[in-house]
Structure formats: C-alpha cells, structure tokens
mmCIF file of C-alpha atoms in Angstrom:
data_model
loop_
_atom_site.group_PDB
_atom_site.id
_atom_site.type_symbol
_atom_site.label_atom_id
_atom_site.label_comp_id
_atom_site.label_asym_id
_atom_site.label_seq_id
_atom_site.Cartn_x
_atom_site.Cartn_y
_atom_site.Cartn_z
ATOM 1 C CA UNK A 281 -15.387 29.671 20.720
ATOM 2 C CA UNK A 282 -12.900 27.204 22.110
ATOM 3 C CA UNK A 283 -10.384 25.843 19.638
ATOM 4 C CA UNK A 284 -9.531 22.266 18.829
ATOM 5 C CA UNK A 285 -8.247 20.427 21.882
ATOM 6 C CA UNK A 286 -6.133 17.314 21.983
ATOM 7 C CA UNK A 287 -5.294 15.083 24.903
ATOM 8 C CA UNK A 288 -2.875 14.087 26.123
ATOM 9 C CA UNK A 289 -0.272 16.580 24.942
ATOM 10 C CA UNK A 290 2.636 14.226 25.533
ATOM 11 C CA UNK A 291 2.917 10.460 25.672
ATOM 12 C CA UNK A 292 5.787 8.049 26.147
ATOM 13 C CA UNK A 293 5.203 4.421 25.261
ATOM 14 C CA UNK A 294 7.329 1.371 24.560
ATOM 15 C CA UNK A 295 7.384 -0.784 21.457
ATOM 16 C CA UNK A 296 4.511 -3.217 21.214
ATOM 17 C CA UNK A 297 2.138 -1.172 23.350
ATOM 18 C CA UNK A 298 -0.961 0.515 22.059
ATOM 19 C CA UNK A 299 -2.078 4.122 22.472
ATOM 20 C CA UNK A 300 -5.271 6.136 22.158
ATOM 21 C CA UNK A 301 -5.278 9.845 21.363
ATOM 22 C CA UNK A 302 -8.288 12.111 21.713
ATOM 23 C CA UNK A 303 -9.454 15.157 19.783
ATOM 24 C CA UNK A 304 -12.340 17.518 20.533
ATOM 25 C CA UNK A 305 -13.253 19.687 17.531
ATOM 26 C CA UNK A 306 -14.507 23.235 17.553
ATOM 27 C CA UNK A 307 -18.147 23.324 18.601
ATOM 28 C CA UNK A 308 -20.364 22.769 15.566
ATOM 29 C CA UNK A 309 -17.632 21.215 13.426
ATOM 30 C CA UNK A 310 -18.522 17.737 12.250
ATOM 31 C CA UNK A 311 -15.410 16.907 10.228
ATOM 32 C CA UNK A 312 -12.286 15.746 12.040
ATOM 33 C CA UNK A 313 -9.025 14.857 10.293
ATOM 34 C CA UNK A 314 -5.866 13.351 11.707
ATOM 35 C CA UNK A 315 -2.309 13.947 10.499
ATOM 36 C CA UNK A 316 1.083 12.567 11.458
ATOM 37 C CA UNK A 317 4.083 14.886 11.400
ATOM 38 C CA UNK A 318 7.650 13.576 11.446
ATOM 39 C CA UNK A 319 10.942 15.277 10.539
ATOM 40 C CA UNK A 320 11.548 12.823 7.711
ATOM 41 C CA UNK A 321 8.095 12.575 6.111
ATOM 42 C CA UNK A 322 6.571 15.911 7.045
ATOM 43 C CA UNK A 323 2.819 16.125 7.467
ATOM 44 C CA UNK A 324 0.880 13.126 6.226
ATOM 45 C CA UNK A 325 -2.859 12.588 6.223
ATOM 46 C CA UNK A 326 -4.114 9.654 8.289
ATOM 47 C CA UNK A 327 -7.916 9.727 8.027
ATOM 48 C CA UNK A 328 -10.983 11.903 8.144
ATOM 49 C CA UNK A 329 -14.261 11.372 9.947
ATOM 50 C CA UNK A 330 -17.579 13.041 9.322
ATOM 51 C CA UNK A 331 -20.739 12.265 11.266
ATOM 52 C CA UNK A 332 -19.187 9.157 12.819
ATOM 53 C CA UNK A 333 -18.144 7.726 9.424
ATOM 54 C CA UNK A 334 -14.652 7.460 8.034
ATOM 55 C CA UNK A 335 -14.768 9.445 4.813
ATOM 56 C CA UNK A 336 -11.140 9.383 3.685
ATOM 57 C CA UNK A 337 -8.089 7.354 4.595
ATOM 58 C CA UNK A 338 -4.425 7.938 3.955
ATOM 59 C CA UNK A 339 -1.753 5.391 3.212
ATOM 60 C CA UNK A 340 -1.062 4.016 6.672
ATOM 61 C CA UNK A 341 -1.079 0.412 7.943
ATOM 62 C CA UNK A 342 -4.088 -1.083 9.670
ATOM 63 C CA UNK A 343 -2.422 -0.564 13.061
ATOM 64 C CA UNK A 344 -3.713 2.988 12.791
ATOM 65 C CA UNK A 345 -7.420 3.273 13.364
ATOM 66 C CA UNK A 346 -9.888 5.850 14.498
ATOM 67 C CA UNK A 347 -13.458 6.569 15.334
ATOM 68 C CA UNK A 348 -15.780 9.473 15.865
ATOM 69 C CA UNK A 349 -18.515 9.796 18.430
ATOM 70 C CA UNK A 350 -21.947 11.354 18.111
ATOM 71 C CA UNK A 351 -20.664 14.585 19.712
ATOM 72 C CA UNK A 352 -17.988 14.773 16.944
ATOM 73 C CA UNK A 353 -15.150 14.013 19.326
ATOM 74 C CA UNK A 354 -12.668 11.660 17.722
ATOM 75 C CA UNK A 355 -10.092 9.178 18.892
ATOM 76 C CA UNK A 356 -7.263 7.538 17.046
ATOM 77 C CA UNK A 357 -5.637 4.318 18.139
ATOM 78 C CA UNK A 358 -2.266 2.903 17.249
ATOM 79 C CA UNK A 359 -1.656 -0.725 18.119
ATOM 80 C CA UNK A 360 1.638 -2.590 18.355
ATOM 81 C CA UNK A 361 3.673 0.585 18.466
ATOM 82 C CA UNK A 362 6.908 0.811 16.511
ATOM 83 C CA UNK A 363 9.808 3.226 16.967
ATOM 84 C CA UNK A 364 8.835 4.898 13.695
ATOM 85 C CA UNK A 365 5.455 5.865 15.113
ATOM 86 C CA UNK A 366 7.168 8.550 17.203
ATOM 87 C CA UNK A 367 5.669 11.749 15.861
ATOM 88 C CA UNK A 368 3.484 14.759 16.475
ATOM 89 C CA UNK A 369 -0.128 13.747 15.839
ATOM 90 C CA UNK A 370 -2.319 16.628 14.797
ATOM 91 C CA UNK A 371 -6.061 16.787 14.664
ATOM 92 C CA UNK A 372 -8.001 19.322 12.585
ATOM 93 C CA UNK A 373 -11.674 20.170 12.388
ATOM 94 C CA UNK A 374 -13.774 21.984 9.853
ATOM 95 C CA UNK A 375 -17.427 22.807 9.404
ATOM 96 C CA UNK A 376 -19.516 21.220 6.677
ATOM 97 C CA UNK A 377 -18.807 22.764 3.294
ATOM 98 C CA UNK A 378 -15.979 24.911 4.597
ATOM 99 C CA UNK A 379 -12.444 24.669 3.264
ATOM 100 C CA UNK A 380 -10.513 26.078 6.200
ATOM 101 C CA UNK A 381 -9.215 23.529 8.673
ATOM 102 C CA UNK A 382 -8.417 24.445 12.241
ATOM 103 C CA UNK A 383 -5.687 22.503 13.949
ATOM 104 C CA UNK A 384 -5.189 21.494 17.553
ATOM 105 C CA UNK A 385 -1.864 21.752 19.415
ATOM 106 C CA UNK A 386 -1.035 18.108 18.763
ATOM 107 C CA UNK A 387 -0.026 15.093 20.821
ATOM 108 C CA UNK A 388 3.684 14.342 20.930
ATOM 109 C CA UNK A 389 4.109 10.558 20.982
ATOM 110 C CA UNK A 390 7.501 9.075 21.796
ATOM 111 C CA UNK A 391 7.999 5.340 21.372
ATOM 112 C CA UNK A 392 10.993 3.852 23.193
ATOM 113 C CA UNK B 1 -0.163 12.176 -7.233
ATOM 114 C CA UNK B 2 0.025 15.759 -6.028
ATOM 115 C CA UNK B 3 3.457 16.922 -4.874
ATOM 116 C CA UNK B 4 3.967 20.197 -3.066
ATOM 117 C CA UNK B 5 7.402 21.779 -2.756
ATOM 118 C CA UNK B 6 8.568 24.770 -0.771
ATOM 119 C CA UNK B 7 11.897 26.411 -1.484
ATOM 120 C CA UNK B 8 13.968 27.445 0.368
ATOM 121 C CA UNK B 9 13.753 25.044 3.294
ATOM 122 C CA UNK B 10 15.109 27.743 5.592
ATOM 123 C CA UNK B 11 15.415 31.501 5.363
ATOM 124 C CA UNK B 12 16.943 34.139 7.669
ATOM 125 C CA UNK B 13 16.322 37.840 7.138
ATOM 126 C CA UNK B 14 16.873 40.984 9.222
ATOM 127 C CA UNK B 15 13.885 42.521 10.972
ATOM 128 C CA UNK B 16 11.958 45.028 8.892
ATOM 129 C CA UNK B 17 12.603 43.440 5.512
ATOM 130 C CA UNK B 18 9.873 42.323 3.150
ATOM 131 C CA UNK B 19 10.102 38.702 2.077
ATOM 132 C CA UNK B 20 8.487 36.122 -0.174
ATOM 133 C CA UNK B 21 7.949 32.439 0.504
ATOM 134 C CA UNK B 22 7.313 30.088 -2.401
ATOM 135 C CA UNK B 23 5.076 27.067 -2.864
ATOM 136 C CA UNK B 24 4.900 24.893 -5.993
ATOM 137 C CA UNK B 25 2.425 22.124 -6.761
ATOM 138 C CA UNK B 26 2.411 19.601 -9.595
ATOM 139 C CA UNK B 27 -1.330 19.151 -10.189
ATOM 140 C CA UNK B 28 -3.034 22.422 -11.060
ATOM 141 C CA UNK B 29 -6.520 20.936 -10.622
ATOM 142 C CA UNK B 30 -6.933 22.429 -7.172
ATOM 143 C CA UNK B 31 -9.846 24.414 -5.848
ATOM 144 C CA UNK B 32 -7.970 26.254 -3.114
ATOM 145 C CA UNK B 33 -4.608 26.608 -1.392
ATOM 146 C CA UNK B 34 -4.015 27.299 2.273
ATOM 147 C CA UNK B 35 -1.030 28.799 4.083
ATOM 148 C CA UNK B 36 -0.267 27.853 7.676
ATOM 149 C CA UNK B 37 2.357 28.780 10.230
ATOM 150 C CA UNK B 38 3.706 26.400 12.832
ATOM 151 C CA UNK B 39 5.659 27.431 15.901
ATOM 152 C CA UNK B 40 8.145 24.878 17.296
ATOM 153 C CA UNK B 41 6.371 21.922 18.857
ATOM 154 C CA UNK B 42 2.964 23.455 18.282
ATOM 155 C CA UNK B 43 0.006 22.900 16.022
ATOM 156 C CA UNK B 44 -0.773 24.739 12.802
ATOM 157 C CA UNK B 45 -2.369 28.147 12.576
ATOM 158 C CA UNK B 46 -4.280 28.948 9.408
ATOM 159 C CA UNK B 47 -3.064 32.212 7.869
ATOM 160 C CA UNK B 48 -4.779 32.548 4.521
ATOM 161 C CA UNK B 49 -6.921 30.468 2.206
ATOM 162 C CA UNK B 50 -7.118 31.348 -1.479
ATOM 163 C CA UNK B 51 -9.889 29.961 -3.622
ATOM 164 C CA UNK B 52 -8.966 28.934 -7.175
ATOM 165 C CA UNK B 53 -11.114 31.784 -8.504
ATOM 166 C CA UNK B 54 -9.018 34.334 -6.587
ATOM 167 C CA UNK B 55 -5.561 35.568 -7.444
ATOM 168 C CA UNK B 56 -4.730 37.197 -4.114
ATOM 169 C CA UNK B 57 -5.754 37.189 -0.487
ATOM 170 C CA UNK B 58 -4.600 39.636 2.165
ATOM 171 C CA UNK B 59 -4.553 39.629 5.947
ATOM 172 C CA UNK B 60 -2.672 42.407 7.695
ATOM 173 C CA UNK B 61 0.983 42.273 6.659
ATOM 174 C CA UNK B 62 0.443 39.013 4.770
ATOM 175 C CA UNK B 63 -0.468 38.690 1.123
ATOM 176 C CA UNK B 64 -0.827 35.377 -0.669
ATOM 177 C CA UNK B 65 -1.110 34.922 -4.410
ATOM 178 C CA UNK B 66 -2.107 31.912 -6.472
ATOM 179 C CA UNK B 67 -1.270 31.116 -10.089
ATOM 180 C CA UNK B 68 -2.890 27.782 -10.901
ATOM 181 C CA UNK B 69 -1.632 27.638 -14.466
ATOM 182 C CA UNK B 70 1.983 27.770 -13.356
ATOM 183 C CA UNK B 71 1.407 25.683 -10.227
ATOM 184 C CA UNK B 72 2.698 28.360 -7.882
ATOM 185 C CA UNK B 73 1.696 30.310 -4.828
ATOM 186 C CA UNK B 74 3.635 32.943 -2.927
ATOM 187 C CA UNK B 75 3.270 34.309 0.581
ATOM 188 C CA UNK B 76 4.495 37.883 0.936
ATOM 189 C CA UNK B 77 5.304 39.166 4.423
ATOM 190 C CA UNK B 78 5.761 42.908 4.753
ATOM 191 C CA UNK B 79 7.903 44.620 7.378
ATOM 192 C CA UNK B 80 8.974 41.375 9.031
ATOM 193 C CA UNK B 81 9.109 41.116 12.825
ATOM 194 C CA UNK B 82 10.838 38.648 15.166
ATOM 195 C CA UNK B 83 7.402 37.251 16.024
ATOM 196 C CA UNK B 84 7.080 36.096 12.423
ATOM 197 C CA UNK B 85 9.778 33.487 13.061
ATOM 198 C CA UNK B 86 8.122 30.112 12.482
ATOM 199 C CA UNK B 87 7.775 27.384 9.884
ATOM 200 C CA UNK B 88 5.402 28.260 7.063
ATOM 201 C CA UNK B 89 3.540 25.507 5.241
ATOM 202 C CA UNK B 90 1.314 25.549 2.212
ATOM 203 C CA UNK B 91 -1.299 22.870 1.584
ATOM 204 C CA UNK B 92 -3.664 21.898 -1.207
ATOM 205 C CA UNK B 93 -6.689 19.613 -1.120
ATOM 206 C CA UNK B 94 -6.337 16.368 -3.001
ATOM 207 C CA UNK B 95 -9.133 14.850 -5.031
ATOM 208 C CA UNK B 96 -7.826 11.428 -4.135
ATOM 209 C CA UNK B 97 -8.134 10.000 -0.682
ATOM 210 C CA UNK B 98 -6.190 12.678 1.193
ATOM 211 C CA UNK B 99 -7.681 15.688 2.788
ATOM 212 C CA UNK B 100 -4.684 18.015 2.418
ATOM 213 C CA UNK B 101 -1.275 17.571 0.857
ATOM 214 C CA UNK B 102 1.291 19.691 2.642
ATOM 215 C CA UNK B 103 4.486 21.199 1.403
ATOM 216 C CA UNK B 104 7.772 20.537 3.135
ATOM 217 C CA UNK B 105 7.733 23.940 4.798
ATOM 218 C CA UNK B 106 10.050 26.942 5.014
ATOM 219 C CA UNK B 107 11.606 27.680 8.396
ATOM 220 C CA UNK B 108 11.767 31.451 8.688
ATOM 221 C CA UNK B 109 13.994 33.264 11.167
ATOM 222 C CA UNK B 110 13.735 37.021 11.589
ATOM 223 C CA UNK B 111 16.922 38.476 13.034
ATOM 224 C CA UNK B 112 16.341 41.392 15.459
#
C-alpha cells in the first residue's frame, strides 16, 4: 500500500500571499489530520477531517482552513501569509477506529 | 490541558550501548501513547503504540513501557546503531479538541 503523500514538498511564498497544500491519505483511510511543526512551538495540531467533515480543530487563526474531498484527499489553505507561518506542515491519516496515525513526508513552507 | 515533556532534549551515546528515552505527561486520563521517530526534514514514522491496558510493547530492538499512574513512558533502544540517530517524539491523544499532543522530542545521536 502506498503511504501518505503530500504535495508540493517545498514552497516559497511572500507575505500576504495564500497557499494550498495537498494530502492524499493511505487508501481506505478516511481520517486526515494536519499538523504544523516549527522549531519554537514543536508539533501542533491544526485540524482533522473525517468523511468530508471537520471533526476537530486546534487553536489556530481563521486564516488556516481545510477541506476534505469524497475520495478522502485533503487540502489545507493558509491565506494572508505571515513570516511566522514558515513551518513544516505534516498530514497524517488513520483508518476508522484505529489509533495509529501514519504521517506523510510534509510540505516545507517558507514565507519571505 | 495536557502537557507532554521529553528529557533530555538531546542525547549522544556510542554505538552498541543500550539507552532509554523518557516521556512525561500531566493528564493520566489517556487511552494510549505513541512513539515516533523523525529524521531531519522528514515526516514522522510510527514506532510503537501502547494501549492504556498494556504495560509494554516491543518491536525488534525497541521496547516501550507505559505507567499511567505516574504519567510516564520510556522507550528502550537496545544495541544502538548509527541508523538510530533521529529525533524521537512521544504523543498522547487529547480528549479535548486536539488529535495528538506531542512531546518536545529527544534528538538522539549514535556515535560510530
């Protein structure tokens, strides 16, 4: 089975722009979670989607949004980028009722 | 609010030694704990997941233990190898609005 894939792997944007990141979960997994990793704050939970519905949300401003499609693929969007949004964005998927999460390689976002 | 701490933040040991990584959590009302490794600039790889009903979980040279009452988990690595060099993170599920709360990580370096 293919693992979790994330595209693109690297992105460079400037302040004020917006960005969309994509995540394809493991086949059959319906839950997709997004995390932000920075050197200062570590790994922080952004949100979780299950069957196209946002099920949980972390403590991030409304500039961070996401969605999930009927094939379980998920996208997250960050509008009006700030320098502090520079981070590694990780996506994880899990199957219904399972505790183990499987992570993708991440998208490295740099905001200049 | 759950807080997860990992001490030390960094550890260097000679190849072949056995070692223990520590993880502490403040809220013992957890139903599992997961250990991950992260190579530089990469995503997370799940190593072991311990259910709250278990005390230990083993995979190859890795052994993880969980003591809910004391709020502690340890990851034991036997006969360390240079390929074990990575950052090790523990994570617990949160009954609030977060999927996983991660520890700050221990950066392990195995010296050949």
